[in-house]
Coordinates of C-alpha atoms in Angstrom, one line a residue:
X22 CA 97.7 -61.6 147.3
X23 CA 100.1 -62.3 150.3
X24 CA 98.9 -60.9 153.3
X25 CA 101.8 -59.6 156.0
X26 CA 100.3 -60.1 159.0
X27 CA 102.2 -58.4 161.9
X28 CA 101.7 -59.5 165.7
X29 CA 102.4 -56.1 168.1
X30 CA 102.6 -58.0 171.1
X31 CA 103.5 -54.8 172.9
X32 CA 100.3 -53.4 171.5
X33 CA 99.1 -52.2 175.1
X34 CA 101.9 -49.5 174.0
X35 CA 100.4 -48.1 171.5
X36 CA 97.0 -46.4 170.6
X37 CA 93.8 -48.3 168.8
X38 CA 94.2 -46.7 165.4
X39 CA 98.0 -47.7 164.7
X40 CA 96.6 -51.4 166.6
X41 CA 94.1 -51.3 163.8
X42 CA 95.9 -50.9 160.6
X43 CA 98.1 -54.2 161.7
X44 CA 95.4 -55.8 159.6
X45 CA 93.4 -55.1 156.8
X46 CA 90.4 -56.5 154.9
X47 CA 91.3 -55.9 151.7
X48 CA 93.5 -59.1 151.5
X49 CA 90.4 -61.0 152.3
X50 CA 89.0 -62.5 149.1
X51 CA 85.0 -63.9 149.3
X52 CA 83.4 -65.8 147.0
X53 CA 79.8 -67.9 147.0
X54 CA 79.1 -70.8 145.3
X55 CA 75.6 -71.4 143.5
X56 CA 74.1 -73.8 146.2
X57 CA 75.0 -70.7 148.5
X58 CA 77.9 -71.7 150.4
X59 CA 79.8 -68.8 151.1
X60 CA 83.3 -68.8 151.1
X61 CA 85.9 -66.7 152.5
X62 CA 89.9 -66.9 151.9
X63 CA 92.9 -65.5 153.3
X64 CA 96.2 -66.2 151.5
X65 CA 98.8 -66.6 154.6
X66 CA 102.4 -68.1 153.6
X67 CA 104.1 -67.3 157.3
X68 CA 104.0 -71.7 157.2
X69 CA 103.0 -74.2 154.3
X70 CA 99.9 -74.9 156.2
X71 CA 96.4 -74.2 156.0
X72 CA 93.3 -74.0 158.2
X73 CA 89.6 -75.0 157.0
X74 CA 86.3 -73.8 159.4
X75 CA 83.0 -74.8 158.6
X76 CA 80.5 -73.0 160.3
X77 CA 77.4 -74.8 160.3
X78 CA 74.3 -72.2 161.2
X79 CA 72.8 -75.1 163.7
X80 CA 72.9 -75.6 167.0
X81 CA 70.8 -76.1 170.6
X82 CA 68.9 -73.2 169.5
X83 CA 67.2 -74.8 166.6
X84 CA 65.5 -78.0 168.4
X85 CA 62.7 -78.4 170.1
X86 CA 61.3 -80.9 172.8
X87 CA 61.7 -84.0 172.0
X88 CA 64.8 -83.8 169.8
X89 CA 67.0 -81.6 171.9
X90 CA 70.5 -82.8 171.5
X91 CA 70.6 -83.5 167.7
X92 CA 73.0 -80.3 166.8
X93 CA 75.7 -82.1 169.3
X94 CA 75.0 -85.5 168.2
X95 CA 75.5 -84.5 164.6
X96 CA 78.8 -83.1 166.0
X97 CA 79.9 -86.5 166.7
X98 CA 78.1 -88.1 163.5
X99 CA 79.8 -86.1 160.9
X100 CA 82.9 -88.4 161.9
X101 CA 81.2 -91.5 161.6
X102 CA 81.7 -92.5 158.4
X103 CA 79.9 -91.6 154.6
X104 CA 79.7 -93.3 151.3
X105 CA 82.9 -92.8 150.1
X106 CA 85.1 -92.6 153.2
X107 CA 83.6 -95.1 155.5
X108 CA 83.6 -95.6 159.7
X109 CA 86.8 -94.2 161.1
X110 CA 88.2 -93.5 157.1
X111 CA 87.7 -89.5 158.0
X112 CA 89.7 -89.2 160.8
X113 CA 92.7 -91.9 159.4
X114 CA 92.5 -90.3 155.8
X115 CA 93.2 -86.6 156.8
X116 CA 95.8 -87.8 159.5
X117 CA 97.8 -89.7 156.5
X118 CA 97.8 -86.6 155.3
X119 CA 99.5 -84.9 157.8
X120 CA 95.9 -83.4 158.9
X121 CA 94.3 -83.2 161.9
X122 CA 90.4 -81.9 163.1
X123 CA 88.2 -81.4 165.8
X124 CA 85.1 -79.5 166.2
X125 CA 82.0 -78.5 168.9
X126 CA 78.7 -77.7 169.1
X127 CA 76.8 -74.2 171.1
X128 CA 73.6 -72.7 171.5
X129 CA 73.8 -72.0 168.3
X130 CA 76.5 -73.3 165.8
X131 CA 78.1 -76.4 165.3
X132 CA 81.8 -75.7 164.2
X133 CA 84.1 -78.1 162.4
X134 CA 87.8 -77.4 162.0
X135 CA 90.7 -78.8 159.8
X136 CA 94.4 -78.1 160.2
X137 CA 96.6 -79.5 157.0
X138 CA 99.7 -79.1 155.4
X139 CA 98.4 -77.0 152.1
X140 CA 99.3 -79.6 149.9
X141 CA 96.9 -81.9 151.3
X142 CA 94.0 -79.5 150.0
X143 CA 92.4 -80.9 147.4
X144 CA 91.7 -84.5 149.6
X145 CA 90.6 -82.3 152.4
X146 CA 87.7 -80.7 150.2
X147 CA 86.5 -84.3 149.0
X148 CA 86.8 -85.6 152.6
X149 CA 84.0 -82.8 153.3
X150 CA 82.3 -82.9 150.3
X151 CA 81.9 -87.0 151.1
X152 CA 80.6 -86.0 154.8
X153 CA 78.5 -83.2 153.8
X154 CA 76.6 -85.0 150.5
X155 CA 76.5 -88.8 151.8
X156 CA 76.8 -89.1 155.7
X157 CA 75.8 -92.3 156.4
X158 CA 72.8 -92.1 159.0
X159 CA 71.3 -95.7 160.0
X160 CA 69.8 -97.1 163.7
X161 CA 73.4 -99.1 163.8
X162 CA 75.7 -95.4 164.4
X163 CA 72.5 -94.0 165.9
X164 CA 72.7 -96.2 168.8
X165 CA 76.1 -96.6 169.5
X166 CA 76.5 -92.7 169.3
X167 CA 73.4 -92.4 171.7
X168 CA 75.4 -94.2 174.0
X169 CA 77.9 -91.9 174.2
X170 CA 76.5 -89.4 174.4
X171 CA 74.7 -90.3 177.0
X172 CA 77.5 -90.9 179.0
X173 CA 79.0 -88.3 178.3
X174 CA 76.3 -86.0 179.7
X175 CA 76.0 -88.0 183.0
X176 CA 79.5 -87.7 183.2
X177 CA 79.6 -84.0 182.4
X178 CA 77.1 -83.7 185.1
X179 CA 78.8 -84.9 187.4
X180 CA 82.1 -83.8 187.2
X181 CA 81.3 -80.3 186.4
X182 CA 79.6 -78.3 189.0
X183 CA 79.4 -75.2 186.5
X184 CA 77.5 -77.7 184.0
X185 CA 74.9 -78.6 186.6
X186 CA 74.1 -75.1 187.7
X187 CA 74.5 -73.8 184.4
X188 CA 71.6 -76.5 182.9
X189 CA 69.3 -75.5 185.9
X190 CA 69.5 -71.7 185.9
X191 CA 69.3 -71.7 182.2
X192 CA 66.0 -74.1 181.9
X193 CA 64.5 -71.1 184.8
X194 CA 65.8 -67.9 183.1
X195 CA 64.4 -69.1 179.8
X196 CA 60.7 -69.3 179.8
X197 CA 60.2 -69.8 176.4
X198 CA 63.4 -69.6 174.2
X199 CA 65.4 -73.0 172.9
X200 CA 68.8 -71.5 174.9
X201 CA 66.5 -72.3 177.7
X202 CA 67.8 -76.3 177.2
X203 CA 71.5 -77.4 177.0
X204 CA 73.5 -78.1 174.2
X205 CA 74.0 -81.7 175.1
X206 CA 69.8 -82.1 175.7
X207 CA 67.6 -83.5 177.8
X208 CA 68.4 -87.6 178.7
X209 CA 64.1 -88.5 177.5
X210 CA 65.2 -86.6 174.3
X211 CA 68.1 -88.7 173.5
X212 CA 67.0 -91.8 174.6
X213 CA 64.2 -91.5 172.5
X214 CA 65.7 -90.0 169.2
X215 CA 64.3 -92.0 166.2
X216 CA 66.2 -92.2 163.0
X217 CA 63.6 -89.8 161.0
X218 CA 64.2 -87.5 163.3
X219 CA 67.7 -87.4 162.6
X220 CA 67.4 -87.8 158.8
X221 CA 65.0 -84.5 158.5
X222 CA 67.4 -82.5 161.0
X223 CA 70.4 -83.2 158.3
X224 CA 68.6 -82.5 155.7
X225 CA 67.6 -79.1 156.7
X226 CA 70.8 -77.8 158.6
X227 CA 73.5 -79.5 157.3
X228 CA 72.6 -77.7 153.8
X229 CA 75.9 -75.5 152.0
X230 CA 73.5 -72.6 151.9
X231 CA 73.2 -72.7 155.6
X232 CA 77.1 -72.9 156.4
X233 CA 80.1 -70.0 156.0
X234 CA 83.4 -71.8 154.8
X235 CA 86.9 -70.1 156.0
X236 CA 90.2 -71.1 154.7
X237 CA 93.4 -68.9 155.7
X238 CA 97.1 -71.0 155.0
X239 CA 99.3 -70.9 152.2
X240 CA 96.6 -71.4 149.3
X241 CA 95.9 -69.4 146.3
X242 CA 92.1 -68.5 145.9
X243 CA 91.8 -69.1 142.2
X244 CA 92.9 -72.5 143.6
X245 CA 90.8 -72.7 146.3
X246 CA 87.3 -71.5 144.0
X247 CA 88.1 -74.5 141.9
X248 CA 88.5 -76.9 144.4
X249 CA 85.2 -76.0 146.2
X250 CA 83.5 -75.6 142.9
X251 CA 84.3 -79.2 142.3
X252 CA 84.0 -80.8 145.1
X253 CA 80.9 -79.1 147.2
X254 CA 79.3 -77.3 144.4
X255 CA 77.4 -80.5 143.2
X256 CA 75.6 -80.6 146.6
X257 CA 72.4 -79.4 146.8
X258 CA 71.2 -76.5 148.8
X259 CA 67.6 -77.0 150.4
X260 CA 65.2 -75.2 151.7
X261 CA 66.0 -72.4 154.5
X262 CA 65.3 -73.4 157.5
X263 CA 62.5 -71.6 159.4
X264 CA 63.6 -68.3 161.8
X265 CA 63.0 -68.9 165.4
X266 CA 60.5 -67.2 166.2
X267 CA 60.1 -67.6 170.3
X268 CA 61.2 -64.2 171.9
X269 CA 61.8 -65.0 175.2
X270 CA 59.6 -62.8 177.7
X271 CA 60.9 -59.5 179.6
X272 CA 61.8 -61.2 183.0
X273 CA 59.4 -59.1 185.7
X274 CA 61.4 -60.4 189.1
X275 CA 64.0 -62.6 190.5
X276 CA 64.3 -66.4 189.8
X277 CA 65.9 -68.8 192.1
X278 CA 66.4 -72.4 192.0
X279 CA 68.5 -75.1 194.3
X280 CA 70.3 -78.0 193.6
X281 CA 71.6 -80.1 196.4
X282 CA 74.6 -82.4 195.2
X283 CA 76.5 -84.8 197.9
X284 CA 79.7 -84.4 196.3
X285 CA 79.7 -80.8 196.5
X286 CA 82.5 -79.7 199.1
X287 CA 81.2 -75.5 199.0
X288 CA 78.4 -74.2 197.8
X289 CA 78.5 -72.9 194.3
X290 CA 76.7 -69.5 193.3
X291 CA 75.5 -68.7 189.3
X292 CA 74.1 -66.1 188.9
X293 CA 72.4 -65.0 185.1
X294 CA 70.9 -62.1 183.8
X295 CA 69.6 -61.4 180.5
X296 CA 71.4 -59.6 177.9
X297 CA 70.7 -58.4 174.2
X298 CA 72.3 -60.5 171.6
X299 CA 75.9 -60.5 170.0
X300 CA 75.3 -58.1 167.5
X301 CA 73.5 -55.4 169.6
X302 CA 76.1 -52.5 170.1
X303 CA 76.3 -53.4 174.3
X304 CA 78.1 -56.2 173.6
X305 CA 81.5 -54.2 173.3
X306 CA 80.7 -52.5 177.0
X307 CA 79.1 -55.9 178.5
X308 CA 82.5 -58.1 177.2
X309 CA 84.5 -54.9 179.0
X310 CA 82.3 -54.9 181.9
X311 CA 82.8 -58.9 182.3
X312 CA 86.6 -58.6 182.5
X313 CA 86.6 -55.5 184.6
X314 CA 84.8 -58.3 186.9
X315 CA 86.8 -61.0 186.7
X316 CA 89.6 -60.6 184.2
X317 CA 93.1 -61.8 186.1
X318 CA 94.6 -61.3 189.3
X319 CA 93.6 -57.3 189.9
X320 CA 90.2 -57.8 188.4
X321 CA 87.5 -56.8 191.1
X322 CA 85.5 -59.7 191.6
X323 CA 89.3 -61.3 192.2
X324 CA 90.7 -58.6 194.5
X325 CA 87.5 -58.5 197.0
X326 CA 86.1 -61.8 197.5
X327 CA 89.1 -64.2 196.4
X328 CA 91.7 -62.3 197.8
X329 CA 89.8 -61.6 200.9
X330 CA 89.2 -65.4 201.3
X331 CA 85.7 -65.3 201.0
X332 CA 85.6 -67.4 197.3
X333 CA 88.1 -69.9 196.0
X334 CA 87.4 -69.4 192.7
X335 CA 85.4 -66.4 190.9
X336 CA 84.1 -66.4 187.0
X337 CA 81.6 -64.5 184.5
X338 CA 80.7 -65.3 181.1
X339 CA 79.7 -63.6 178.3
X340 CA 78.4 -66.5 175.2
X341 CA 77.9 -64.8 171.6
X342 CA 74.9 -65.6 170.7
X343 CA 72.1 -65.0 167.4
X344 CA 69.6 -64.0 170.1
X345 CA 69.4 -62.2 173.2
X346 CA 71.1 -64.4 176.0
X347 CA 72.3 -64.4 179.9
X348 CA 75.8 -62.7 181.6
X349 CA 76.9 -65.1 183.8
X350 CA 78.7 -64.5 187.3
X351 CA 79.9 -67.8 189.3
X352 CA 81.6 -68.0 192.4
X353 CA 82.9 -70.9 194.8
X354 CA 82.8 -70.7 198.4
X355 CA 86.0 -70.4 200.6
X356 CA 86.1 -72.6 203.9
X357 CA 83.6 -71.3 206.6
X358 CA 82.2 -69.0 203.7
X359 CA 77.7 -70.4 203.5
X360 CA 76.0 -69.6 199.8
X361 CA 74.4 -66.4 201.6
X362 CA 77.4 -64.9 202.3
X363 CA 78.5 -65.7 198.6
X364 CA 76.0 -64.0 197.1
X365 CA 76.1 -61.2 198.8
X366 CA 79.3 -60.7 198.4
X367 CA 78.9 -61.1 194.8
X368 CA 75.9 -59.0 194.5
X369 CA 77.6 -56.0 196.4
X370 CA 80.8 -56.2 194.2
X371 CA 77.7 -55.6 190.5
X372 CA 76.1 -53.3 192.4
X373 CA 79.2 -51.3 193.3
X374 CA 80.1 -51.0 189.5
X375 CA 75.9 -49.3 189.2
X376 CA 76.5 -47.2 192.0
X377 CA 80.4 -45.8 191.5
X378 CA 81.1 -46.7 188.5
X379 CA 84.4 -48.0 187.2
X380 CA 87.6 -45.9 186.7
X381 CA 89.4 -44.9 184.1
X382 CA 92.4 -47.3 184.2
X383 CA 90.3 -50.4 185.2
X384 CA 88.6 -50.0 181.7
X385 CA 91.7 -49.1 179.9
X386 CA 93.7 -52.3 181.7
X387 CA 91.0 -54.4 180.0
X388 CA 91.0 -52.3 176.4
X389 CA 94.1 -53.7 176.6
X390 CA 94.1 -56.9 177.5
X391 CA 91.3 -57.2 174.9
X392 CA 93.7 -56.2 172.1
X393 CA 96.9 -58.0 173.5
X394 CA 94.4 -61.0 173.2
X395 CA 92.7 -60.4 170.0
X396 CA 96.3 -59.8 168.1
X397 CA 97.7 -63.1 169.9
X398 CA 95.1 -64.4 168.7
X399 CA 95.3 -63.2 165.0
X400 CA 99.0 -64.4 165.1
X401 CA 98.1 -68.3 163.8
X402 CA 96.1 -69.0 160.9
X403 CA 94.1 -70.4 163.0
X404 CA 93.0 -67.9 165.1
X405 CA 92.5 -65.5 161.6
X406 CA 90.3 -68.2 160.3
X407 CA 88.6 -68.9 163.9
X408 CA 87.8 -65.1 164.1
X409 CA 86.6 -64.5 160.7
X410 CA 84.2 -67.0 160.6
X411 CA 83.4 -65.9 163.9
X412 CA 82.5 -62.3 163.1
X413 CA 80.8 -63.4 159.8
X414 CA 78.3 -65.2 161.7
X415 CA 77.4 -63.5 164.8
X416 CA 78.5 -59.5 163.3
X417 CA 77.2 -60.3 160.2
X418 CA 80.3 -59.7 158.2
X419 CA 84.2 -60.6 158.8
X420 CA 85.2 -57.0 158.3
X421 CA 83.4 -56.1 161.5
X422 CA 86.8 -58.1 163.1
X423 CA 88.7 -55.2 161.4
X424 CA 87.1 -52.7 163.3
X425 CA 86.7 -54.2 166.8
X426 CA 89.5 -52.6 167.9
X427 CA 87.8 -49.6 167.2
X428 CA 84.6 -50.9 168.6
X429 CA 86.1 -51.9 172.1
X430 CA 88.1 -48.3 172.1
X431 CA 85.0 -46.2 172.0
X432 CA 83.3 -47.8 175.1
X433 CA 83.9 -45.5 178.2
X434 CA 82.9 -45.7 181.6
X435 CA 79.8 -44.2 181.5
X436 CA 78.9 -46.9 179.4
X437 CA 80.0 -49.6 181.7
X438 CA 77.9 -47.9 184.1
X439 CA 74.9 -47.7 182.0
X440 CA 75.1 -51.4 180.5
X441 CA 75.3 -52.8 184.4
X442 CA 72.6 -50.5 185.8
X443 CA 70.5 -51.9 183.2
X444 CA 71.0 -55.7 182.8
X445 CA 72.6 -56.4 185.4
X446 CA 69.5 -55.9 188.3
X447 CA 67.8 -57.8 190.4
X448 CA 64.4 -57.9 188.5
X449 CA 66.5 -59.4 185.6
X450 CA 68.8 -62.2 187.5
X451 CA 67.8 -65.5 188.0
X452 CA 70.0 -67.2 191.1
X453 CA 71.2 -70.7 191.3
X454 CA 72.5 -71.9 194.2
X455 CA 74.4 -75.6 194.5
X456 CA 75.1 -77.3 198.0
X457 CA 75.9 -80.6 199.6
X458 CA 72.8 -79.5 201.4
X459 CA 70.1 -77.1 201.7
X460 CA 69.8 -74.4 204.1
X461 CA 66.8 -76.3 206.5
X462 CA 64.3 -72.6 206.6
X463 CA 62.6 -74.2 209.6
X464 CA 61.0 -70.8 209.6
X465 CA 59.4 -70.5 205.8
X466 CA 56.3 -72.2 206.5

């Protein structure tokens, strides 16, 4: 079944409903194989391409001291070479086929993504299948990769002041939960990963009964069922891994930590509060809420403190997430502006949005913008595969993409109100604060 897809991309124009049926679900076809990878299709001719996701149901969340960092470093493994396709054959045997891939790693998946003309199906499905069955994991890779990686987080570190606040404020707001690390891990961890350690990890996550598959281009299912009967139905499933358990403790007051960092030219303010997960209904007002904030030019957080010269730069982030997580607000200092006057500039701009509220064209701008973005979006094969797998993970099922639309239109701004008056308090923030060099509180003692 051909799907025609249709991009309004004057959809601010026009109400949710008509927005919604643009797209529909029933051209979606789903399918699981025995092991218990589950499969999902969309036929798409607009260009003889096709897209491949694998979401693999692994990521920082699913370690635990002393191997923090494996989810990433599989991220760069799975490139590495198997038994079929050896080192570097993955990467030159999909690009000879007009293919190309990349891939990343979060709190908590580890996402791998193929683009390829659609002829080049069938060797893109045995290029997995060699990956997935017969990676080949031995102290040779492991060290090499370890280096890497390890440069890569003391680089990261360094060059990216959101990075370092991010992996401080998140190791206090976090008490007990794995999100409480970062995705890259701590530097002990990976200098001291062993092989075993890496062996056991694979064998448990990297399992087709732990992964969603998504393929969207100009295939045919009937063709695409065969293909991934062939090629990844031999592969064993394993044992599920185990739930996480840790719920991370109702914070009872403010947390505040300080990093001091020569390079720094003005201070740096994050500032994190905790938040239900993805698929708790406040997401739809809390992703709203975030772009009132900061979304654009005429956003608020813009308008009052970069406008008015007292930040550079403002942000807030919002990560999807299996598990209850932390709304993020960042700002940079403007010249003359010290980290107090930041924050309270920052802190007066939330607490303006508990007190007054927000008005009824600030949340319909960002309605919006939301579905301007999420049709633009929807416009590639890549973005319908991207957002499919996306929803099937962290919504629980791809059709909930059909209806976000709908979700984001019924949030109004009483519940913008409600969702900052509730998470977004100081009881529940944790404040980082990152300077060439701390404030001297001769006083404190």
């Amino acid at each position: 079944m051909k799907l025609a897809w249709r991009v309004l991309l004057a959809i601010s124009a026009i109400g949710f409903s008509s927005a919604q049926a643009l797209v529909n679900a029933k051209d979606v076809e789903t399918f699981t194989l025995d092991n218990g990878l589950k499969v999902i299709v969309l036929e798409d001719d607009s260009i003889p391409n096709a897209n491949m996701y694998t979401f693999w149901k692994v990521g920082s969340r699913n370690e635990v001291p002393g191997i923090t960092g494996l989810a990433h470093f599989f991220e760069h493994m799975m490139f590495n070479g198997a038994k079929k396709y050896g080192p570097k054959m993955f990467d030159r045997t999909m690009e000879n086929h007009g293919g190309r891939n990349n891939a990343y790693t979060t709190e908590d998946l580890t996402v791998y993504s193929n683009w390829f003309p659609a002829a080049s199906l069938e060797i893109i499905f045995d290029l997995e299948a060699d990956r997935i069955a017969n990676l080949d994991i031995n102290q040779q890779v492991l060290e090499s990769e370890r280096g890497v990686v390890t440069s890569e987080r003391s680089t990261g570190l360094e060059n990216s002041n959101w990075r370092t606040l991010s992996e401080e404020v998140k190791g206090a707001a976090f008490r007990a939960h794995p999100y409480s690390w970062s995705v890259i891990g701590h530097q002990s961890d990976i200098d001291s990963w062993a092989l075993k350690d890496l062996t056991a990890f694979h064998k448990t996550y990297y399992a087709p009964n732990n992964a969603v598959m998504v393929i969207v281009g100009a295939v045919k299912v009937a063709q695409v069922k065969q293909l991934a009967t062939q090629y990844l139905g031999p592969i064993a499933a394993q044992t599920p891994p185990e739930a996480i358990r840790t719920i991370e403790p109702e914070q009872r007051g403010e947390r505040r930590v300080y990093i001091e960092k020569a390079s720094v030219s003005s201070p740096n303010i994050m500032m994190a509060y905790h938040v239900p997960a993805t698929s708790n209904v406040d997401y739809y007002a809390l992703t709203l809420l975030s772009d009132i904030l900061s979304s654009g030019k005429s956003s608020r957080l813009n308008q009052q403190l970069v406008d008015k010269q007292i930040a550079l730069d403002i942000a807030t982030y919002l990560p999807q997430s299996f598990d209850p997580n932390l709304f993020y607000v960042y700002g940079i200092a403007a010249k003359d502006i010290d980290a107090v006057q930041l924050e309270q500039a920052l802190v007066h701009e939330i607490n303006r949005v508990i007190k007054e509220g927000v008005t009824e064209h600030e949340l319909e701008k960002v309605k919006n913008q939301r579905l301007v973005s999420l049709y633009r979006t929807l416009a590639t094969i890549d973005g319908k595969a991207d957002q499919m797998g996306t929803y099937e993970v962290f919504f629980g099922d791809y059709k909930k993409l059909f209806n976000a639309p709908e979700d984001f239109s019924k949030v109004s701004v009483a519940d913008i109100q409600r969702v900052a008056a509730t998470y977004l308090v100081k009881k529940n923030r944790t404040v980082g604060v990152l300077a060439m060099q701390e404030d001297s509180h001769e006083n404190d003692l």
